[in-house]
């Protein structure tokens, strides 16, 4: 007798669930995937823009504190442009950078796994060189794989 029973069939009929849902629940359920796709990219952009405006405000305050407005307006403008470009580039390239990091990480993991598999194959091959039964099993497996 088995203690592990997994039901893979649906226990609720989708039509019955749809009947008992209110109109608002149906609209919310239909709009939820689209809302998740839209909200995620805006959140980092908004935080970067807020941080950038805070940095620009701090720079402006510091500049007004330390200078006497004697022809240093081009310097302030340059600083503001540089910081605006920096935060805009972070905001624009954060998602591609995250994707690139994820791709590099997955490629590194794949390389590590392939190296581990190669080391395991080398150990099995060296053991098969010493044991005729293991070599026969490997020969049969390679023959079966080539068919």
Short mmCIF file of C-alpha atoms in Angstrom, two decimals:
data_model
loop_
_atom_site.label_atom_id
_atom_site.label_comp_id
_atom_site.label_asym_id
_atom_site.label_seq_id
_atom_site.Cartn_x
_atom_site.Cartn_y
_atom_site.Cartn_z
CA UNK A 1 0.00 0.00 0.00
CA UNK A 2 1.38 3.36 -0.93
CA UNK A 3 1.41 6.33 1.42
CA UNK A 4 2.32 8.76 -1.33
CA UNK A 5 -0.71 9.71 -3.36
CA UNK A 6 -0.57 12.80 -5.54
CA UNK A 7 -3.73 13.97 -7.23
CA UNK A 8 -2.91 15.68 -10.49
CA UNK A 9 -6.49 16.41 -11.51
CA UNK A 10 -8.29 19.66 -10.90
CA UNK A 11 -10.57 19.67 -7.84
CA UNK A 12 -12.57 22.74 -8.89
CA UNK A 13 -14.28 23.27 -12.18
CA UNK A 14 -13.13 26.54 -13.81
CA UNK A 15 -16.69 27.37 -14.88
CA UNK A 16 -17.98 27.10 -11.30
CA UNK A 17 -15.16 29.31 -10.05
CA UNK A 18 -15.96 31.87 -12.75
CA UNK A 19 -19.65 31.94 -11.80
CA UNK A 20 -18.95 32.63 -8.15
CA UNK A 21 -16.43 35.38 -8.87
CA UNK A 22 -17.65 38.94 -8.84
CA UNK A 23 -17.07 41.24 -11.77
CA UNK A 24 -14.33 43.13 -9.89
CA UNK A 25 -12.48 39.91 -9.04
CA UNK A 26 -12.59 38.81 -12.68
CA UNK A 27 -11.23 42.14 -13.90
CA UNK A 28 -8.52 42.16 -11.22
CA UNK A 29 -7.48 38.59 -12.06
CA UNK A 30 -7.31 39.44 -15.76
CA UNK A 31 -5.28 42.61 -15.19
CA UNK A 32 -2.87 41.20 -12.57
CA UNK A 33 -0.23 39.79 -14.99
CA UNK A 34 -0.14 43.00 -17.04
CA UNK A 35 0.09 45.13 -13.88
CA UNK A 36 3.07 43.11 -12.60
CA UNK A 37 4.92 43.59 -15.90
CA UNK A 38 4.41 47.35 -15.82
CA UNK A 39 5.13 48.05 -12.14
CA UNK A 40 8.51 46.32 -11.93
CA UNK A 41 10.51 48.45 -14.42
CA UNK A 42 9.13 51.73 -13.08
CA UNK A 43 10.15 51.15 -9.47
CA UNK A 44 13.96 51.23 -9.96
CA UNK A 45 13.67 54.13 -12.41
CA UNK A 46 11.70 56.17 -9.92
CA UNK A 47 14.16 55.44 -7.11
CA UNK A 48 17.12 56.38 -9.34
CA UNK A 49 15.45 59.62 -10.35
CA UNK A 50 14.69 60.49 -6.74
CA UNK A 51 18.27 59.70 -5.72
CA UNK A 52 19.60 61.75 -8.63
CA UNK A 53 17.49 64.75 -7.74
CA UNK A 54 18.62 64.46 -4.12
CA UNK A 55 22.28 64.41 -5.19
CA UNK A 56 21.74 67.42 -7.44
CA UNK A 57 20.07 69.28 -4.59
CA UNK A 58 22.97 68.46 -2.25
CA UNK A 59 25.48 69.60 -4.87
CA UNK A 60 23.61 72.83 -5.40
CA UNK A 61 23.44 73.47 -1.68
CA UNK A 62 27.13 72.71 -1.24
CA UNK A 63 28.05 74.94 -4.16
CA UNK A 64 25.96 77.81 -2.85
CA UNK A 65 27.58 77.36 0.56
CA UNK A 66 31.19 77.33 -0.62
CA UNK A 67 31.26 79.83 -3.47
CA UNK A 68 30.38 83.45 -3.85
CA UNK A 69 28.79 83.11 -7.31
CA UNK A 70 31.86 84.60 -9.02
CA UNK A 71 31.64 83.09 -12.47
CA UNK A 72 31.36 79.48 -11.26
CA UNK A 73 27.98 78.92 -12.85
CA UNK A 74 29.50 76.93 -15.77
CA UNK A 75 31.14 74.63 -13.22
CA UNK A 76 27.82 74.01 -11.45
CA UNK A 77 26.15 73.39 -14.79
CA UNK A 78 28.86 70.91 -15.74
CA UNK A 79 28.49 69.07 -12.43
CA UNK A 80 24.72 68.95 -12.83
CA UNK A 81 25.01 67.61 -16.37
CA UNK A 82 27.54 64.97 -15.31
CA UNK A 83 25.42 63.76 -12.41
CA UNK A 84 22.28 63.79 -14.53
CA UNK A 85 24.03 61.71 -17.19
CA UNK A 86 25.35 59.31 -14.55
CA UNK A 87 21.96 58.66 -13.01
CA UNK A 88 20.26 58.50 -16.39
CA UNK A 89 22.76 55.88 -17.55
CA UNK A 90 22.24 53.85 -14.39
CA UNK A 91 18.48 54.06 -14.86
CA UNK A 92 18.66 53.14 -18.54
CA UNK A 93 21.21 50.35 -18.28
CA UNK A 94 20.23 48.70 -15.00
CA UNK A 95 18.04 46.03 -16.63
CA UNK A 96 20.53 45.15 -19.40
CA UNK A 97 23.34 45.07 -16.84
CA UNK A 98 21.30 42.74 -14.64
CA UNK A 99 20.63 40.51 -17.65
CA UNK A 100 24.31 40.49 -18.60
CA UNK A 101 25.33 39.58 -15.06
CA UNK A 102 22.75 36.79 -15.01
CA UNK A 103 24.02 35.49 -18.37
CA UNK A 104 27.64 35.55 -17.21
CA UNK A 105 26.69 33.78 -13.98
CA UNK A 106 24.77 31.05 -15.82
CA UNK A 107 27.63 30.61 -18.31
CA UNK A 108 30.07 30.29 -15.41
CA UNK A 109 27.85 27.68 -13.75
CA UNK A 110 27.57 25.76 -17.02
CA UNK A 111 31.35 25.84 -17.40
CA UNK A 112 31.83 24.61 -13.81
CA UNK A 113 29.32 21.80 -14.40
CA UNK A 114 31.05 20.77 -17.63
CA UNK A 115 34.43 20.73 -15.87
CA UNK A 116 33.00 18.57 -13.07
CA UNK A 117 31.46 16.22 -15.63
CA UNK A 118 34.78 16.00 -17.49
CA UNK A 119 36.61 15.20 -14.24
CA UNK A 120 34.04 12.51 -13.40
CA UNK A 121 34.35 11.02 -16.90
CA UNK A 122 38.13 10.99 -16.53
CA UNK A 123 37.90 9.14 -13.20
CA UNK A 124 35.47 6.57 -14.64
CA UNK A 125 37.67 6.07 -17.71
CA UNK A 126 40.78 5.57 -15.55
CA UNK A 127 38.87 3.05 -13.43
CA UNK A 128 37.66 1.30 -16.61
CA UNK A 129 41.25 0.95 -17.80
CA UNK A 130 41.90 -1.17 -14.70
CA UNK A 131 38.61 -3.14 -14.71
CA UNK A 132 37.54 -5.15 -17.78
CA UNK A 133 33.89 -5.41 -16.67
CA UNK A 134 33.57 -1.64 -16.39
CA UNK A 135 35.25 -1.21 -19.78
CA UNK A 136 32.76 -3.68 -21.31
CA UNK A 137 29.86 -1.73 -19.78
CA UNK A 138 31.25 1.52 -21.17
CA UNK A 139 31.75 -0.06 -24.61
CA UNK A 140 28.14 -1.31 -24.62
CA UNK A 141 26.85 2.11 -23.55
CA UNK A 142 28.88 3.90 -26.24
CA UNK A 143 27.69 1.37 -28.84
CA UNK A 144 24.07 1.88 -27.79
CA UNK A 145 24.51 5.66 -27.91
CA UNK A 146 25.97 5.59 -31.43
CA UNK A 147 22.92 3.74 -32.84
#
